[in-house]
Each structure stands twice: as structure tokens, then as C-alpha cells.
Tab-separated table of N, CA and C in Angstrom:
chain	number	residue	atom	x	y	z
F	20	UNK	N	40.984	17.527	5.361
F	20	UNK	CA	40.845	16.906	4.048
F	20	UNK	C	41.883	17.519	3.106
F	21	UNK	N	42.510	16.685	2.336
F	21	UNK	CA	43.496	17.113	1.356
F	21	UNK	C	42.794	17.682	0.127
F	22	UNK	N	43.344	18.759	-0.414
F	22	UNK	CA	42.818	19.340	-1.649
F	22	UNK	C	43.831	19.118	-2.750
F	23	UNK	N	43.337	18.804	-3.943
F	23	UNK	CA	44.224	18.552	-5.075
F	23	UNK	C	43.634	19.160	-6.342
F	24	UNK	N	44.500	19.718	-7.177
F	24	UNK	CA	44.074	20.261	-8.465
F	24	UNK	C	44.365	19.255	-9.558
F	25	UNK	N	43.404	19.062	-10.420
F	25	UNK	CA	43.524	18.105	-11.529
F	25	UNK	C	43.483	18.879	-12.836
F	26	UNK	N	44.483	18.694	-13.694
F	26	UNK	CA	44.533	19.377	-14.982
F	26	UNK	C	44.221	18.378	-16.084
F	27	UNK	N	43.338	18.794	-17.000
F	27	UNK	CA	43.010	17.949	-18.146
F	27	UNK	C	42.961	18.835	-19.386
F	28	UNK	N	43.690	18.444	-20.420
F	28	UNK	CA	43.725	19.196	-21.679
F	28	UNK	C	43.073	18.329	-22.749
F	29	UNK	N	42.002	18.836	-23.335
F	29	UNK	CA	41.278	18.036	-24.326
F	29	UNK	C	40.778	18.914	-25.467
F	30	UNK	N	41.687	19.331	-26.303
F	30	UNK	CA	41.286	20.131	-27.457
F	30	UNK	C	41.007	19.209	-28.644
F	31	UNK	N	40.197	19.725	-29.549
F	31	UNK	CA	39.868	18.938	-30.739
F	31	UNK	C	39.088	17.687	-30.391
F	32	UNK	N	39.446	16.601	-31.029
F	32	UNK	CA	38.719	15.341	-30.852
F	32	UNK	C	38.939	14.682	-29.491
F	33	UNK	N	39.876	15.171	-28.678
F	33	UNK	CA	40.184	14.535	-27.404
F	33	UNK	C	39.127	14.770	-26.332
F	34	UNK	N	38.136	15.574	-26.626
F	34	UNK	CA	37.018	15.767	-25.688
F	34	UNK	C	36.304	14.448	-25.412
F	35	UNK	N	36.361	13.516	-26.344
F	35	UNK	CA	35.661	12.236	-26.162
F	35	UNK	C	36.179	11.452	-24.952
F	36	UNK	N	37.371	11.767	-24.472
F	36	UNK	CA	37.933	11.059	-23.322
F	36	UNK	C	37.594	11.711	-21.986
F	37	UNK	N	37.022	12.900	-22.008
F	37	UNK	CA	36.775	13.646	-20.775
F	37	UNK	C	35.831	12.931	-19.819
F	38	UNK	N	34.742	12.410	-20.320
F	38	UNK	CA	33.767	11.778	-19.423
F	38	UNK	C	34.363	10.579	-18.684
F	39	UNK	N	35.081	9.729	-19.376
F	39	UNK	CA	35.695	8.562	-18.733
F	39	UNK	C	36.766	8.999	-17.729
F	40	UNK	N	37.497	10.044	-18.069
F	40	UNK	CA	38.509	10.591	-17.159
F	40	UNK	C	37.868	11.044	-15.844
F	41	UNK	N	36.801	11.826	-15.944
F	41	UNK	CA	36.127	12.304	-14.739
F	41	UNK	C	35.550	11.154	-13.928
F	42	UNK	N	34.910	10.236	-14.600
F	42	UNK	CA	34.307	9.080	-13.926
F	42	UNK	C	35.369	8.277	-13.177
F	43	UNK	N	36.470	7.993	-13.842
F	43	UNK	CA	37.539	7.201	-13.236
F	43	UNK	C	38.193	7.932	-12.074
F	44	UNK	N	38.459	9.211	-12.244
F	44	UNK	CA	39.077	9.983	-11.161
F	44	UNK	C	38.178	10.046	-9.937
F	45	UNK	N	36.903	10.265	-10.152
F	45	UNK	CA	35.980	10.360	-9.023
F	45	UNK	C	35.821	9.021	-8.306
F	46	UNK	N	35.866	7.936	-9.037
F	46	UNK	CA	35.666	6.614	-8.434
F	46	UNK	C	36.935	6.053	-7.790
F	47	UNK	N	38.100	6.347	-8.373
F	47	UNK	CA	39.301	5.608	-7.984
F	47	UNK	C	40.484	6.428	-7.490
F	48	UNK	N	40.571	7.690	-7.823
F	48	UNK	CA	41.781	8.455	-7.533
F	48	UNK	C	41.585	9.347	-6.316
F	49	UNK	N	42.367	9.112	-5.286
F	49	UNK	CA	42.331	9.913	-4.064
F	49	UNK	C	40.901	10.205	-3.621
F	50	UNK	N	40.185	9.150	-3.352
F	50	UNK	CA	38.759	9.261	-3.041
F	50	UNK	C	38.465	10.036	-1.759
F	51	UNK	N	39.438	10.150	-0.870
F	51	UNK	CA	39.233	10.902	0.372
F	51	UNK	C	39.743	12.331	0.272
F	52	UNK	N	40.035	12.774	-0.935
F	52	UNK	CA	40.539	14.128	-1.152
F	52	UNK	C	39.511	14.968	-1.905
F	53	UNK	N	39.582	16.272	-1.681
F	53	UNK	CA	38.725	17.199	-2.410
F	53	UNK	C	39.462	17.581	-3.688
F	54	UNK	N	38.827	17.356	-4.840
F	54	UNK	CA	39.463	17.616	-6.129
F	54	UNK	C	38.800	18.805	-6.819
F	55	UNK	N	39.628	19.606	-7.478
F	55	UNK	CA	39.121	20.661	-8.353
F	55	UNK	C	39.779	20.438	-9.710
F	56	UNK	N	38.953	20.378	-10.744
F	56	UNK	CA	39.429	20.109	-12.095
F	56	UNK	C	39.613	21.415	-12.858
F	57	UNK	N	40.727	21.528	-13.548
F	57	UNK	CA	41.008	22.634	-14.449
F	57	UNK	C	41.050	22.030	-15.846
F	58	UNK	N	40.007	22.291	-16.635
F	58	UNK	CA	39.830	21.630	-17.922
F	58	UNK	C	40.070	22.630	-19.041
F	59	UNK	N	41.122	22.380	-19.813
F	59	UNK	CA	41.465	23.217	-20.960
F	59	UNK	C	40.859	22.577	-22.196
F	60	UNK	N	39.926	23.288	-22.830
F	60	UNK	CA	39.201	22.688	-23.950
F	60	UNK	C	38.707	23.780	-24.896
F	61	UNK	N	38.562	23.414	-26.163
F	61	UNK	CA	38.052	24.354	-27.160
F	61	UNK	C	36.580	24.119	-27.459
F	62	UNK	N	35.931	23.291	-26.675
F	62	UNK	CA	34.515	22.966	-26.855
F	62	UNK	C	33.745	23.227	-25.567
F	63	UNK	N	32.418	23.256	-25.682
F	63	UNK	CA	31.558	23.343	-24.512
F	63	UNK	C	31.611	21.994	-23.796
F	64	UNK	N	31.807	22.002	-22.490
F	64	UNK	CA	31.920	20.746	-21.747
F	64	UNK	C	30.787	20.554	-20.747
F	65	UNK	N	29.830	21.473	-20.745
F	65	UNK	CA	28.737	21.380	-19.764
F	65	UNK	C	27.920	20.108	-19.910
F	66	UNK	N	27.809	19.577	-21.124
F	66	UNK	CA	27.058	18.339	-21.326
F	66	UNK	C	27.682	17.177	-20.561
F	67	UNK	N	28.970	17.214	-20.355
F	67	UNK	CA	29.671	16.147	-19.638
F	67	UNK	C	29.769	16.462	-18.151
F	68	UNK	N	30.191	17.662	-17.818
F	68	UNK	CA	30.408	17.996	-16.408
F	68	UNK	C	29.115	18.032	-15.604
F	69	UNK	N	28.002	18.274	-16.249
F	69	UNK	CA	26.729	18.324	-15.514
F	69	UNK	C	26.327	16.961	-14.960
F	70	UNK	N	26.922	15.896	-15.453
F	70	UNK	CA	26.608	14.546	-14.972
F	70	UNK	C	27.293	14.224	-13.650
F	71	UNK	N	28.269	15.045	-13.263
F	71	UNK	CA	29.062	14.777	-12.069
F	71	UNK	C	28.980	15.972	-11.127
F	72	UNK	N	29.026	15.700	-9.859
F	72	UNK	CA	29.028	16.778	-8.873
F	72	UNK	C	30.484	17.088	-8.552
F	73	UNK	N	31.095	17.865	-9.425
F	73	UNK	CA	32.507	18.181	-9.283
F	73	UNK	C	32.697	19.692	-9.287
F	74	UNK	N	33.810	20.101	-8.725
F	74	UNK	CA	34.214	21.499	-8.803
F	74	UNK	C	35.186	21.597	-9.976
F	75	UNK	N	34.913	22.504	-10.905
F	75	UNK	CA	35.792	22.618	-12.063
F	75	UNK	C	35.820	24.039	-12.602
F	76	UNK	N	36.876	24.316	-13.341
F	76	UNK	CA	37.014	25.568	-14.073
F	76	UNK	C	37.322	25.206	-15.512
F	77	UNK	N	36.534	25.774	-16.426
F	77	UNK	CA	36.761	25.532	-17.861
F	77	UNK	C	37.589	26.693	-18.399
F	78	UNK	N	38.755	26.384	-18.942
F	78	UNK	CA	39.624	27.383	-19.539
F	78	UNK	C	39.628	27.135	-21.044
F	79	UNK	N	39.165	28.129	-21.808
F	79	UNK	CA	39.129	27.952	-23.257
F	79	UNK	C	40.554	27.912	-23.794
F	80	UNK	N	40.847	26.873	-24.568
F	80	UNK	CA	42.138	26.736	-25.227
F	80	UNK	C	41.888	26.300	-26.656
F	81	UNK	N	42.205	27.180	-27.606
F	81	UNK	CA	41.986	26.801	-28.995
F	81	UNK	C	42.934	25.678	-29.389
F	82	UNK	N	42.494	24.885	-30.327
F	82	UNK	CA	43.298	23.773	-30.824
F	82	UNK	C	44.464	24.348	-31.614
F	83	UNK	N	45.666	23.937	-31.248
F	83	UNK	CA	46.871	24.393	-31.911
F	83	UNK	C	47.598	23.208	-32.534
F	84	UNK	N	48.347	23.432	-33.620
F	84	UNK	CA	49.081	22.327	-34.236
F	84	UNK	C	50.281	21.914	-33.380
F	85	UNK	N	50.747	20.699	-33.607
F	85	UNK	CA	51.944	20.197	-32.931
F	85	UNK	C	53.111	21.125	-33.239
F	86	UNK	N	53.934	21.441	-32.335
F	86	UNK	CA	54.163	20.918	-30.986
F	86	UNK	C	53.557	21.784	-29.874
F	87	UNK	N	52.690	22.730	-30.214
F	87	UNK	CA	52.188	23.681	-29.231
F	87	UNK	C	51.343	23.093	-28.107
F	88	UNK	N	50.471	22.126	-28.367
F	88	UNK	CA	49.678	21.618	-27.245
F	88	UNK	C	50.554	21.041	-26.160
């Protein structure tokens, strides 16, 4: 089985896109591969990740002004 790392950065208001991202990736992207998500976020994401049986690592990243993100 192929293993792949998935990176998602969602600081500030962009957390609202995380659930749809996870849902879409699990349903449609490399469905025969084992995925591990690396989620950079400044918020708690357990409310979203608990809905999916995924392997993930939450890396705290404070929201920074443009152009730093």
C-alpha cells in the first residue's frame, strides 16, 4: 500500500474549510493509499477530526499577517 502525507494550513477563519477538505480527500483522492494529514492550525481541530477515522498530526501555527503564511 502506498503511503502519502497530506499538508493542510488553516489559520484564522480558514478552519471552516477543513471538514470539507478531509471529507473530499477521504472519498476521492488516492482511495487505495494510506494517508496521514499534517494540519497546521491556530485552533482546536478535534471537533472536526473526530468525525473521520484518519491519521493526523496537529501542528500549532499562529495566524501571521501576509506574506508570512
